[in-house]
Structure formats: C-alpha cells, structure tokens
Amino acid sequence: MSLVAEQTWTPMTAEERAQFQRDGFLVIPAVLTEDEVAVARTAILRSKEKAAREGGLGPTGALHQLSAVTNNPEIAFLLDHPKAFKYIWSLLGWNVHVYHSHVDVHPQIHEKQKDWWHWHQDGGRQNRELETDPRPMMSVKLAYWLSDVSETGRGNFTVLPGSHLTNWLPGPPSRGVPWPQPEGALQITANPGDLVVFDRRLWHARSDNYSPITRVGAFFGYTYRWVAGRDDVAGLPGTPEWETFTPVQQQLLGGVGVGDGDHAWGHYPESTPLYLELKRQGLLDSSIPALIP
C-alpha cells in the first residue's frame, strides 16, 4: 500500500553521506505529510488499544510491538517512502530487506525512574560474533516520529554522536544497576513527520517520557537479504493486504524469489524489484559497490 504519489527518486547527497559517516545518524525534517502522520499514528494507537484489552502492555502502559507491518498493514507505505528510503538504498544498495521492525507507544511516566542503563547497539549477536574493530555497518534503521518530541524529556531518542565506530561503551558491571548516562549523550528533538536515519552500530537509548505527550514512533531496520530476518512475515503473502503492497514493499517484507539462498545472495538482480526500479530510474551508481549488479 502506498499513500505516496509516484515520484522520481533521488539519492542522498554527498554532504549527507559525509555527515552520516562522521556522526552515525541524520535528522531529516518533514519527511511525512500531516495526512501520512495521521494514518500511521492512528494505526499504531489502534494496536495499543488492542494490546491494552489483551493485557499486552508493559508495566508503564507502553507498547513495544515487533513486526510492524504484519501487525499494522496500514503503515506499509513507510517501508519505501521515497523521502526516507533513499537513505537505505544509497547506503546499502538494492539487495536488502527489513530484518527487524517495531512500533512504540510510550505514555507519560508519573514517577521518577532510576537511571537504568539502556544503551545498546542494534544487531544482537552481530556484536558478539563479528570480530573487526569497528564492526561492519551491516544495517541501517529508519525512525519515523509520529508525535511531538521537539523538547527533551518526552521519551526522546538519545544517541552518542560518532559512537558507531566504537565497539564498546563503558557501562555498569551488570544489568539492573543504576548508572549515569555516557558523557556527550544527546537527546534528539523532532516534530511529527521527522525522520532519524542511523547506523545500527550507533550507541543509543530511549529516554523516559515525563511529559503529558504520548511518544509514538515506527522503526524499520534494513539489512542485506542474506542476513536472516527477525520479523514474523512468513504468513504475509497469504493475506488480503499482500496484493496491495508494491513489488519493492514485497521484497522488503521477504516475499521475493523462490526462497533459495542464491536469490537472497543477489545472484538474480533482474528479478529483484528494487534493482529494477533503481535501474529504471538510472540510479545504479557504479561508484557505490552495493549498487553494482
């Protein structure tokens, strides 16, 4: 499903690439229109209401729901929104899928929380099993803001700029030990419709929301198709919504090819929707290895 009018794609700029490589993230204002924000926000809040009825919320009334499109088909347009998706194919190329996604709703916390250590890099076992220093980027994440976090203290996405090139961050000796935030931590402020693009290696955390404004966001992590996905998407091709998704969206949701390793390894670009779309628009930049067939 796409709410976005068909338009010519453009790659990220050289200045954006340089900033991303330096800081590990970008903040892009006004990616979504008011209508797009409303559609995504409504779908996610509906999921929160359903989870509340079924006892599926956290102790503070928060929702952290994995497999974003499986549970909220209305937000499939966020997968390849051209103002956001250009950062994915510019950085990772055409042989990609969404391996991990989630929607989050965090209402106001009324009691001061301890300074728990929530800092982490995305990637899970990649941070144990890849031996280089720094480790490879492997994936890039899009964070869509669907609520007003233009001031700090609203559950803001918090980052340590430049930390994507650091494998280890000094922290507590074990979980459950209150610990001060790392020096240089930055709470990102954003308006509804703004986007944060970040390298999965960037050390980041969610701050607590002490404001009366409910924090709402949608997060999509993209990686190469030869990396196994975490999202529960196997049943999507059998749903009524599947045929409403674009070919590129179907690729991002794991529904391209015959399920063999060769296709996921990128051996058949001419039957890979994102490759075909980039080729059609003349965007297969030979100076970027991941865009070469």
PDB file of C-alpha atoms in Angstrom:
ATOM      1  CA  MET A   1       0.000   0.000   0.000  1.00  0.00           C
ATOM      2  CA  SER A   2       1.313   3.445  -0.826  1.00  0.00           C
ATOM      3  CA  LEU A   3      -0.022   6.839   0.184  1.00  0.00           C
ATOM      4  CA  VAL A   4       2.852   8.477  -1.657  1.00  0.00           C
ATOM      5  CA  ALA A   5       2.347   9.884  -5.141  1.00  0.00           C
ATOM      6  CA  GLU A   6       4.714   8.353  -7.689  1.00  0.00           C
ATOM      7  CA  GLN A   7       7.819  10.495  -7.977  1.00  0.00           C
ATOM      8  CA  THR A   8      11.372  10.392  -9.209  1.00  0.00           C
ATOM      9  CA  TRP A   9      13.776   9.045  -6.621  1.00  0.00           C
ATOM     10  CA  THR A  10      16.965  10.878  -5.697  1.00  0.00           C
ATOM     11  CA  PRO A  11      19.990   9.553  -3.799  1.00  0.00           C
ATOM     12  CA  MET A  12      21.284  11.005  -0.552  1.00  0.00           C
ATOM     13  CA  THR A  13      23.650  13.912  -1.091  1.00  0.00           C
ATOM     14  CA  ALA A  14      27.427  13.822  -0.667  1.00  0.00           C
ATOM     15  CA  GLU A  15      27.051  16.154   2.324  1.00  0.00           C
ATOM     16  CA  GLU A  16      24.537  13.835   3.957  1.00  0.00           C
ATOM     17  CA  ARG A  17      26.781  10.842   3.367  1.00  0.00           C
ATOM     18  CA  ALA A  18      29.745  12.624   4.936  1.00  0.00           C
ATOM     19  CA  GLN A  19      27.689  13.652   7.965  1.00  0.00           C
ATOM     20  CA  PHE A  20      26.293  10.134   8.362  1.00  0.00           C
ATOM     21  CA  GLN A  21      29.767   8.626   8.204  1.00  0.00           C
ATOM     22  CA  ARG A  22      31.004  11.134  10.807  1.00  0.00           C
ATOM     23  CA  ASP A  23      28.110  11.122  13.280  1.00  0.00           C
ATOM     24  CA  GLY A  24      26.376   7.795  12.605  1.00  0.00           C
ATOM     25  CA  PHE A  25      22.959   9.418  12.151  1.00  0.00           C
ATOM     26  CA  LEU A  26      20.953  12.069  10.305  1.00  0.00           C
ATOM     27  CA  VAL A  27      17.852  14.004  11.330  1.00  0.00           C
ATOM     28  CA  ILE A  28      15.643  14.749   8.308  1.00  0.00           C
ATOM     29  CA  PRO A  29      12.756  17.176   8.904  1.00  0.00           C
ATOM     30  CA  ALA A  30       9.255  16.978   7.405  1.00  0.00           C
ATOM     31  CA  VAL A  31       9.598  13.616   5.636  1.00  0.00           C
ATOM     32  CA  LEU A  32       5.935  12.761   6.198  1.00  0.00           C
ATOM     33  CA  THR A  33       2.916  14.935   5.469  1.00  0.00           C
ATOM     34  CA  GLU A  34       0.293  15.606   8.133  1.00  0.00           C
ATOM     35  CA  ASP A  35      -2.006  13.066   6.463  1.00  0.00           C
ATOM     36  CA  GLU A  36       0.721  10.392   6.444  1.00  0.00           C
ATOM     37  CA  VAL A  37       1.472  11.043  10.106  1.00  0.00           C
ATOM     38  CA  ALA A  38      -2.235  10.738  10.907  1.00  0.00           C
ATOM     39  CA  VAL A  39      -2.618   7.397   9.063  1.00  0.00           C
ATOM     40  CA  ALA A  40       0.430   5.827  10.742  1.00  0.00           C
ATOM     41  CA  ARG A  41      -0.348   7.228  14.175  1.00  0.00           C
ATOM     42  CA  THR A  42      -3.976   6.082  14.050  1.00  0.00           C
ATOM     43  CA  ALA A  43      -2.963   2.538  13.086  1.00  0.00           C
ATOM     44  CA  ILE A  44      -0.383   2.296  15.858  1.00  0.00           C
ATOM     45  CA  LEU A  45      -2.654   3.713  18.556  1.00  0.00           C
ATOM     46  CA  ARG A  46      -5.298   1.206  17.458  1.00  0.00           C
ATOM     47  CA  SER A  47      -2.726  -1.543  18.093  1.00  0.00           C
ATOM     48  CA  LYS A  48      -2.043  -0.103  21.528  1.00  0.00           C
ATOM     49  CA  GLU A  49      -5.766  -0.179  22.369  1.00  0.00           C
ATOM     50  CA  LYS A  50      -5.973  -3.811  21.236  1.00  0.00           C
ATOM     51  CA  ALA A  51      -2.897  -4.712  23.291  1.00  0.00           C
ATOM     52  CA  ALA A  52      -4.410  -2.975  26.314  1.00  0.00           C
ATOM     53  CA  ARG A  53      -7.568  -5.092  26.008  1.00  0.00           C
ATOM     54  CA  GLU A  54      -5.456  -8.246  25.750  1.00  0.00           C
ATOM     55  CA  GLY A  55      -3.066  -7.384  28.581  1.00  0.00           C
ATOM     56  CA  GLY A  56      -0.148  -6.870  26.233  1.00  0.00           C
ATOM     57  CA  LEU A  57       1.230  -3.558  27.511  1.00  0.00           C
ATOM     58  CA  GLY A  58       4.308  -3.035  29.651  1.00  0.00           C
ATOM     59  CA  PRO A  59       4.198  -2.032  33.336  1.00  0.00           C
ATOM     60  CA  THR A  60       4.106   1.697  32.464  1.00  0.00           C
ATOM     61  CA  GLY A  61       1.368   1.204  29.843  1.00  0.00           C
ATOM     62  CA  ALA A  62       3.840   1.221  26.960  1.00  0.00           C
ATOM     63  CA  LEU A  63       3.605  -0.742  23.729  1.00  0.00           C
ATOM     64  CA  HIS A  64       6.689  -2.228  22.036  1.00  0.00           C
ATOM     65  CA  GLN A  65       5.321  -4.295  19.158  1.00  0.00           C
ATOM     66  CA  LEU A  66       7.586  -6.197  16.758  1.00  0.00           C
ATOM     67  CA  SER A  67       6.892  -6.994  13.075  1.00  0.00           C
ATOM     68  CA  ALA A  68       5.477  -3.553  12.343  1.00  0.00           C
ATOM     69  CA  VAL A  69       3.719  -4.200   9.013  1.00  0.00           C
ATOM     70  CA  THR A  70       2.439  -7.649   9.956  1.00  0.00           C
ATOM     71  CA  ASN A  71       0.580  -6.078  12.868  1.00  0.00           C
ATOM     72  CA  ASN A  72      -0.164  -2.750  11.184  1.00  0.00           C
ATOM     73  CA  PRO A  73      -0.580  -3.241   7.403  1.00  0.00           C
ATOM     74  CA  GLU A  74      -1.686   0.383   7.018  1.00  0.00           C
ATOM     75  CA  ILE A  75       1.881   1.586   7.607  1.00  0.00           C
ATOM     76  CA  ALA A  76       3.440  -0.391   4.739  1.00  0.00           C
ATOM     77  CA  PHE A  77       3.950   2.896   2.899  1.00  0.00           C
ATOM     78  CA  LEU A  78       6.683   3.728   5.399  1.00  0.00           C
ATOM     79  CA  LEU A  79       8.799   0.806   4.135  1.00  0.00           C
ATOM     80  CA  ASP A  80       9.789   2.550   0.909  1.00  0.00           C
ATOM     81  CA  HIS A  81       8.692   6.139   1.388  1.00  0.00           C
ATOM     82  CA  PRO A  82      10.915   7.878  -1.192  1.00  0.00           C
ATOM     83  CA  LYS A  83      11.975  10.722   1.120  1.00  0.00           C
ATOM     84  CA  ALA A  84      13.232   8.164   3.635  1.00  0.00           C
ATOM     85  CA  PHE A  85      14.031   5.043   1.625  1.00  0.00           C
ATOM     86  CA  LYS A  86      16.658   6.856  -0.445  1.00  0.00           C
ATOM     87  CA  TYR A  87      18.999   6.656   2.549  1.00  0.00           C
ATOM     88  CA  ILE A  88      18.649   2.888   2.634  1.00  0.00           C
ATOM     89  CA  TRP A  89      19.463   2.107  -0.987  1.00  0.00           C
ATOM     90  CA  SER A  90      22.089   4.863  -1.101  1.00  0.00           C
ATOM     91  CA  LEU A  91      23.928   3.222   1.796  1.00  0.00           C
ATOM     92  CA  LEU A  92      23.097  -0.485   1.436  1.00  0.00           C
ATOM     93  CA  GLY A  93      22.217  -0.959  -2.241  1.00  0.00           C
ATOM     94  CA  TRP A  94      19.375  -2.978  -3.780  1.00  0.00           C
ATOM     95  CA  ASN A  95      19.724  -6.459  -2.244  1.00  0.00           C
ATOM     96  CA  VAL A  96      18.036  -5.565   1.048  1.00  0.00           C
ATOM     97  CA  HIS A  97      15.071  -6.432   3.219  1.00  0.00           C
ATOM     98  CA  VAL A  98      13.620  -5.333   6.565  1.00  0.00           C
ATOM     99  CA  TYR A  99      15.008  -7.737   9.120  1.00  0.00           C
ATOM    100  CA  HIS A 100      13.628  -6.075  12.252  1.00  0.00           C
ATOM    101  CA  SER A 101      10.873  -3.538  12.809  1.00  0.00           C
ATOM    102  CA  HIS A 102       8.718  -2.307  15.657  1.00  0.00           C
ATOM    103  CA  VAL A 103       6.201   0.342  16.648  1.00  0.00           C
ATOM    104  CA  ASP A 104       6.405   2.025  20.034  1.00  0.00           C
ATOM    105  CA  VAL A 105       3.931   3.941  22.179  1.00  0.00           C
ATOM    106  CA  HIS A 106       5.142   5.397  25.482  1.00  0.00           C
ATOM    107  CA  PRO A 107       2.701   7.414  27.612  1.00  0.00           C
ATOM    108  CA  GLN A 108       3.720   9.720  30.419  1.00  0.00           C
ATOM    109  CA  ILE A 109       5.626   8.255  33.366  1.00  0.00           C
ATOM    110  CA  HIS A 110       4.474   9.869  36.607  1.00  0.00           C
ATOM    111  CA  GLU A 111       7.166   8.563  38.950  1.00  0.00           C
ATOM    112  CA  LYS A 112      10.856   9.287  38.565  1.00  0.00           C
ATOM    113  CA  GLN A 113      12.671   6.226  37.249  1.00  0.00           C
ATOM    114  CA  LYS A 114      16.108   5.080  38.305  1.00  0.00           C
ATOM    115  CA  ASP A 115      18.926   5.790  35.881  1.00  0.00           C
ATOM    116  CA  TRP A 116      18.831   2.330  34.322  1.00  0.00           C
ATOM    117  CA  TRP A 117      21.375   1.660  31.589  1.00  0.00           C
ATOM    118  CA  HIS A 118      19.520   1.224  28.280  1.00  0.00           C
ATOM    119  CA  TRP A 119      22.429   1.957  25.955  1.00  0.00           C
ATOM    120  CA  HIS A 120      22.995  -0.546  23.151  1.00  0.00           C
ATOM    121  CA  GLN A 121      23.909  -1.121  19.536  1.00  0.00           C
ATOM    122  CA  ASP A 122      21.435  -2.860  17.240  1.00  0.00           C
ATOM    123  CA  GLY A 123      22.323  -6.209  15.704  1.00  0.00           C
ATOM    124  CA  GLY A 124      22.224  -8.598  18.642  1.00  0.00           C
ATOM    125  CA  ARG A 125      24.671 -11.454  18.094  1.00  0.00           C
ATOM    126  CA  GLN A 126      26.453  -9.482  15.386  1.00  0.00           C
ATOM    127  CA  ASN A 127      28.058  -7.566  18.247  1.00  0.00           C
ATOM    128  CA  ARG A 128      29.405 -10.801  19.705  1.00  0.00           C
ATOM    129  CA  GLU A 129      30.300 -12.746  16.591  1.00  0.00           C
ATOM    130  CA  LEU A 130      31.863 -10.188  14.223  1.00  0.00           C
ATOM    131  CA  GLU A 131      35.476  -9.735  15.119  1.00  0.00           C
ATOM    132  CA  THR A 132      36.558  -6.481  13.433  1.00  0.00           C
ATOM    133  CA  ASP A 133      37.063  -3.134  15.181  1.00  0.00           C
ATOM    134  CA  PRO A 134      34.971  -1.288  14.291  1.00  0.00           C
ATOM    135  CA  ARG A 135      32.477  -3.903  13.216  1.00  0.00           C
ATOM    136  CA  PRO A 136      30.826  -3.522   9.786  1.00  0.00           C
ATOM    137  CA  MET A 137      27.703  -1.385   9.499  1.00  0.00           C
ATOM    138  CA  MET A 138      25.535  -4.300   8.298  1.00  0.00           C
ATOM    139  CA  SER A 139      22.237  -2.435   8.687  1.00  0.00           C
ATOM    140  CA  VAL A 140      20.634   0.997   8.763  1.00  0.00           C
ATOM    141  CA  LYS A 141      17.486   1.966  10.643  1.00  0.00           C
ATOM    142  CA  LEU A 142      14.736   4.481   9.895  1.00  0.00           C
ATOM    143  CA  ALA A 143      12.921   6.014  12.871  1.00  0.00           C
ATOM    144  CA  TYR A 144       9.714   7.872  11.982  1.00  0.00           C
ATOM    145  CA  TRP A 145       8.397  10.285  14.609  1.00  0.00           C
ATOM    146  CA  LEU A 146       4.624  10.403  14.890  1.00  0.00           C
ATOM    147  CA  SER A 147       4.413  12.593  17.993  1.00  0.00           C
ATOM    148  CA  ASP A 148       5.929  15.865  19.154  1.00  0.00           C
ATOM    149  CA  VAL A 149       9.360  15.279  20.671  1.00  0.00           C
ATOM    150  CA  SER A 150      10.545  18.813  19.927  1.00  0.00           C
ATOM    151  CA  GLU A 151      11.559  19.217  23.562  1.00  0.00           C
ATOM    152  CA  THR A 152      13.655  16.922  25.742  1.00  0.00           C
ATOM    153  CA  GLY A 153      12.020  14.794  28.415  1.00  0.00           C
ATOM    154  CA  ARG A 154       9.456  13.324  26.023  1.00  0.00           C
ATOM    155  CA  GLY A 155      10.984   9.887  25.615  1.00  0.00           C
ATOM    156  CA  ASN A 156      13.451  11.257  23.095  1.00  0.00           C
ATOM    157  CA  PHE A 157      15.713   9.034  21.037  1.00  0.00           C
ATOM    158  CA  THR A 158      19.107   9.531  22.669  1.00  0.00           C
ATOM    159  CA  VAL A 159      22.404   8.993  20.891  1.00  0.00           C
ATOM    160  CA  LEU A 160      26.130   9.274  21.357  1.00  0.00           C
ATOM    161  CA  PRO A 161      27.329  11.027  18.167  1.00  0.00           C
ATOM    162  CA  GLY A 162      30.222   9.278  16.441  1.00  0.00           C
ATOM    163  CA  SER A 163      29.970   6.188  18.641  1.00  0.00           C
ATOM    164  CA  HIS A 164      29.197   3.920  15.662  1.00  0.00           C
ATOM    165  CA  LEU A 165      32.954   3.498  15.294  1.00  0.00           C
ATOM    166  CA  THR A 166      33.317   2.264  18.879  1.00  0.00           C
ATOM    167  CA  ASN A 167      32.759  -1.411  19.691  1.00  0.00           C
ATOM    168  CA  TRP A 168      32.496  -0.969  23.428  1.00  0.00           C
ATOM    169  CA  LEU A 169      30.963   1.616  25.743  1.00  0.00           C
ATOM    170  CA  PRO A 170      31.864   1.777  29.454  1.00  0.00           C
ATOM    171  CA  GLY A 171      28.761   0.836  31.432  1.00  0.00           C
ATOM    172  CA  PRO A 172      27.538  -0.943  34.559  1.00  0.00           C
ATOM    173  CA  PRO A 173      29.052  -4.278  35.591  1.00  0.00           C
ATOM    174  CA  SER A 174      25.654  -5.994  35.184  1.00  0.00           C
ATOM    175  CA  ARG A 175      22.031  -5.312  34.297  1.00  0.00           C
ATOM    176  CA  GLY A 176      19.813  -3.788  36.958  1.00  0.00           C
ATOM    177  CA  VAL A 177      22.486  -1.427  38.268  1.00  0.00           C
ATOM    178  CA  PRO A 178      21.669   2.303  38.022  1.00  0.00           C
ATOM    179  CA  TRP A 179      24.395   4.041  36.034  1.00  0.00           C
ATOM    180  CA  PRO A 180      24.956   7.595  34.759  1.00  0.00           C
ATOM    181  CA  GLN A 181      24.475   8.422  31.089  1.00  0.00           C
ATOM    182  CA  PRO A 182      27.631   8.473  28.950  1.00  0.00           C
ATOM    183  CA  GLU A 183      29.310  11.823  28.501  1.00  0.00           C
ATOM    184  CA  GLY A 184      28.168  13.533  25.303  1.00  0.00           C
ATOM    185  CA  ALA A 185      24.744  11.854  25.173  1.00  0.00           C
ATOM    186  CA  LEU A 186      22.309  13.831  23.022  1.00  0.00           C
ATOM    187  CA  GLN A 187      18.503  13.729  23.194  1.00  0.00           C
ATOM    188  CA  ILE A 188      17.285  14.228  19.622  1.00  0.00           C
ATOM    189  CA  THR A 189      14.370  16.635  19.279  1.00  0.00           C
ATOM    190  CA  ALA A 190      11.947  16.253  16.377  1.00  0.00           C
ATOM    191  CA  ASN A 191       8.491  17.181  15.148  1.00  0.00           C
ATOM    192  CA  PRO A 192       5.792  14.780  13.933  1.00  0.00           C
ATOM    193  CA  GLY A 193       6.798  13.623  10.454  1.00  0.00           C
ATOM    194  CA  ASP A 194      10.531  13.999  11.034  1.00  0.00           C
ATOM    195  CA  LEU A 195      12.902  11.085  10.427  1.00  0.00           C
ATOM    196  CA  VAL A 196      16.070   9.838  12.076  1.00  0.00           C
ATOM    197  CA  VAL A 197      18.347   7.640   9.952  1.00  0.00           C
ATOM    198  CA  PHE A 198      21.016   5.808  11.921  1.00  0.00           C
ATOM    199  CA  ASP A 199      23.792   3.266  11.590  1.00  0.00           C
ATOM    200  CA  ARG A 200      22.896   0.176  13.622  1.00  0.00           C
ATOM    201  CA  ARG A 201      26.272   0.452  15.385  1.00  0.00           C
ATOM    202  CA  LEU A 202      25.402   3.848  16.869  1.00  0.00           C
ATOM    203  CA  TRP A 203      25.123   3.588  20.636  1.00  0.00           C
ATOM    204  CA  HIS A 204      21.625   4.742  21.518  1.00  0.00           C
ATOM    205  CA  ALA A 205      18.854   4.535  24.097  1.00  0.00           C
ATOM    206  CA  ARG A 206      15.314   5.709  24.753  1.00  0.00           C
ATOM    207  CA  SER A 207      14.922   8.351  27.424  1.00  0.00           C
ATOM    208  CA  ASP A 208      11.959   8.316  29.803  1.00  0.00           C
ATOM    209  CA  ASN A 209       8.823  10.260  28.908  1.00  0.00           C
ATOM    210  CA  TYR A 210       7.797  12.549  31.775  1.00  0.00           C
ATOM    211  CA  SER A 211       5.663  14.797  29.573  1.00  0.00           C
ATOM    212  CA  PRO A 212       1.880  14.618  29.026  1.00  0.00           C
ATOM    213  CA  ILE A 213       2.560  13.954  25.312  1.00  0.00           C
ATOM    214  CA  THR A 214       2.421  10.275  24.362  1.00  0.00           C
ATOM    215  CA  ARG A 215       5.501   9.227  22.418  1.00  0.00           C
ATOM    216  CA  VAL A 216       4.657   7.371  19.178  1.00  0.00           C
ATOM    217  CA  GLY A 217       7.153   6.074  16.621  1.00  0.00           C
ATOM    218  CA  ALA A 218       7.749   3.463  13.924  1.00  0.00           C
ATOM    219  CA  PHE A 219      11.157   1.871  13.381  1.00  0.00           C
ATOM    220  CA  PHE A 220      12.431  -0.164  10.419  1.00  0.00           C
ATOM    221  CA  GLY A 221      15.835  -1.859  10.295  1.00  0.00           C
ATOM    222  CA  TYR A 222      17.188  -2.779   6.839  1.00  0.00           C
ATOM    223  CA  THR A 223      19.972  -5.203   6.059  1.00  0.00           C
ATOM    224  CA  TYR A 224      21.152  -7.475   3.257  1.00  0.00           C
ATOM    225  CA  ARG A 225      18.834 -10.258   2.199  1.00  0.00           C
ATOM    226  CA  TRP A 226      21.464 -12.853   3.085  1.00  0.00           C
ATOM    227  CA  VAL A 227      21.036 -11.893   6.758  1.00  0.00           C
ATOM    228  CA  ALA A 228      18.139 -13.742   8.387  1.00  0.00           C
ATOM    229  CA  GLY A 229      15.188 -11.593   9.401  1.00  0.00           C
ATOM    230  CA  ARG A 230      13.701 -11.369  12.859  1.00  0.00           C
ATOM    231  CA  ASP A 231      10.250 -10.120  11.809  1.00  0.00           C
ATOM    232  CA  ASP A 232       7.314 -12.532  11.611  1.00  0.00           C
ATOM    233  CA  VAL A 233       6.440 -12.064   7.921  1.00  0.00           C
ATOM    234  CA  ALA A 234       6.165 -15.625   6.592  1.00  0.00           C
ATOM    235  CA  GLY A 235       2.371 -15.518   6.532  1.00  0.00           C
ATOM    236  CA  LEU A 236       2.024 -12.138   4.825  1.00  0.00           C
ATOM    237  CA  PRO A 237       1.842 -13.467   1.212  1.00  0.00           C
ATOM    238  CA  GLY A 238      -1.390 -15.255   2.133  1.00  0.00           C
ATOM    239  CA  THR A 239      -3.142 -12.172   3.497  1.00  0.00           C
ATOM    240  CA  PRO A 240      -5.578  -9.909   1.602  1.00  0.00           C
ATOM    241  CA  GLU A 241      -3.199  -6.973   2.128  1.00  0.00           C
ATOM    242  CA  TRP A 242      -0.322  -8.631   0.267  1.00  0.00           C
ATOM    243  CA  GLU A 243      -1.549  -7.757  -3.215  1.00  0.00           C
ATOM    244  CA  THR A 244      -1.911  -4.114  -2.179  1.00  0.00           C
ATOM    245  CA  PHE A 245       1.823  -3.888  -1.470  1.00  0.00           C
ATOM    246  CA  THR A 246       4.185  -2.670  -4.201  1.00  0.00           C
ATOM    247  CA  PRO A 247       6.826  -5.097  -5.556  1.00  0.00           C
ATOM    248  CA  VAL A 248       9.527  -3.212  -3.655  1.00  0.00           C
ATOM    249  CA  GLN A 249       7.491  -3.454  -0.438  1.00  0.00           C
ATOM    250  CA  GLN A 250       7.051  -7.186  -1.043  1.00  0.00           C
ATOM    251  CA  GLN A 251      10.821  -7.529  -1.417  1.00  0.00           C
ATOM    252  CA  LEU A 252      11.392  -5.654   1.833  1.00  0.00           C
ATOM    253  CA  LEU A 253       8.933  -7.994   3.560  1.00  0.00           C
ATOM    254  CA  GLY A 254      10.766 -11.111   2.386  1.00  0.00           C
ATOM    255  CA  GLY A 255       8.409 -12.083  -0.424  1.00  0.00           C
ATOM    256  CA  VAL A 256      10.710 -12.071  -3.477  1.00  0.00           C
ATOM    257  CA  GLY A 257      12.363 -15.035  -5.170  1.00  0.00           C
ATOM    258  CA  VAL A 258      11.745 -18.720  -4.609  1.00  0.00           C
ATOM    259  CA  GLY A 259      13.215 -18.840  -1.131  1.00  0.00           C
ATOM    260  CA  ASP A 260      16.640 -20.132  -2.202  1.00  0.00           C
ATOM    261  CA  GLY A 261      19.920 -18.748  -0.953  1.00  0.00           C
ATOM    262  CA  ASP A 262      21.131 -17.745  -4.401  1.00  0.00           C
ATOM    263  CA  HIS A 263      18.345 -15.217  -4.841  1.00  0.00           C
ATOM    264  CA  ALA A 264      18.919 -13.764  -1.372  1.00  0.00           C
ATOM    265  CA  TRP A 265      22.620 -13.535  -2.194  1.00  0.00           C
ATOM    266  CA  GLY A 266      21.769 -11.219  -5.065  1.00  0.00           C
ATOM    267  CA  HIS A 267      22.551 -13.546  -7.976  1.00  0.00           C
ATOM    268  CA  TYR A 268      19.357 -12.599  -9.829  1.00  0.00           C
ATOM    269  CA  PRO A 269      19.138  -8.811  -9.889  1.00  0.00           C
ATOM    270  CA  GLU A 270      16.805  -8.767 -12.898  1.00  0.00           C
ATOM    271  CA  SER A 271      14.085 -10.404 -10.785  1.00  0.00           C
ATOM    272  CA  THR A 272      14.707  -8.223  -7.729  1.00  0.00           C
ATOM    273  CA  PRO A 273      12.207  -5.319  -7.637  1.00  0.00           C
ATOM    274  CA  LEU A 274      14.436  -2.712  -6.025  1.00  0.00           C
ATOM    275  CA  TYR A 275      17.219  -3.361  -8.533  1.00  0.00           C
ATOM    276  CA  LEU A 276      14.743  -2.995 -11.398  1.00  0.00           C
ATOM    277  CA  GLU A 277      13.340   0.262 -10.018  1.00  0.00           C
ATOM    278  CA  LEU A 278      16.790   1.776  -9.500  1.00  0.00           C
ATOM    279  CA  LYS A 279      17.791   0.651 -12.996  1.00  0.00           C
ATOM    280  CA  ARG A 280      14.630   2.172 -14.485  1.00  0.00           C
ATOM    281  CA  GLN A 281      15.407   5.488 -12.863  1.00  0.00           C
ATOM    282  CA  GLY A 282      19.117   5.418 -13.789  1.00  0.00           C
ATOM    283  CA  LEU A 283      20.280   5.279 -10.171  1.00  0.00           C
ATOM    284  CA  LEU A 284      22.675   2.313 -10.260  1.00  0.00           C
ATOM    285  CA  ASP A 285      25.707   4.425  -9.397  1.00  0.00           C
ATOM    286  CA  SER A 286      28.803   2.383 -10.286  1.00  0.00           C
ATOM    287  CA  SER A 287      30.877   4.299  -7.718  1.00  0.00           C
ATOM    288  CA  ILE A 288      28.874   2.598  -4.926  1.00  0.00           C
ATOM    289  CA  PRO A 289      29.741  -1.136  -4.802  1.00  0.00           C
ATOM    290  CA  ALA A 290      26.373  -2.175  -3.293  1.00  0.00           C
ATOM    291  CA  LEU A 291      24.562  -0.683  -6.314  1.00  0.00           C
ATOM    292  CA  ILE A 292      26.563  -2.668  -8.866  1.00  0.00           C
ATOM    293  CA  PRO A 293      24.737  -5.774 -10.197  1.00  0.00           C
TER     294      PRO A 293
END
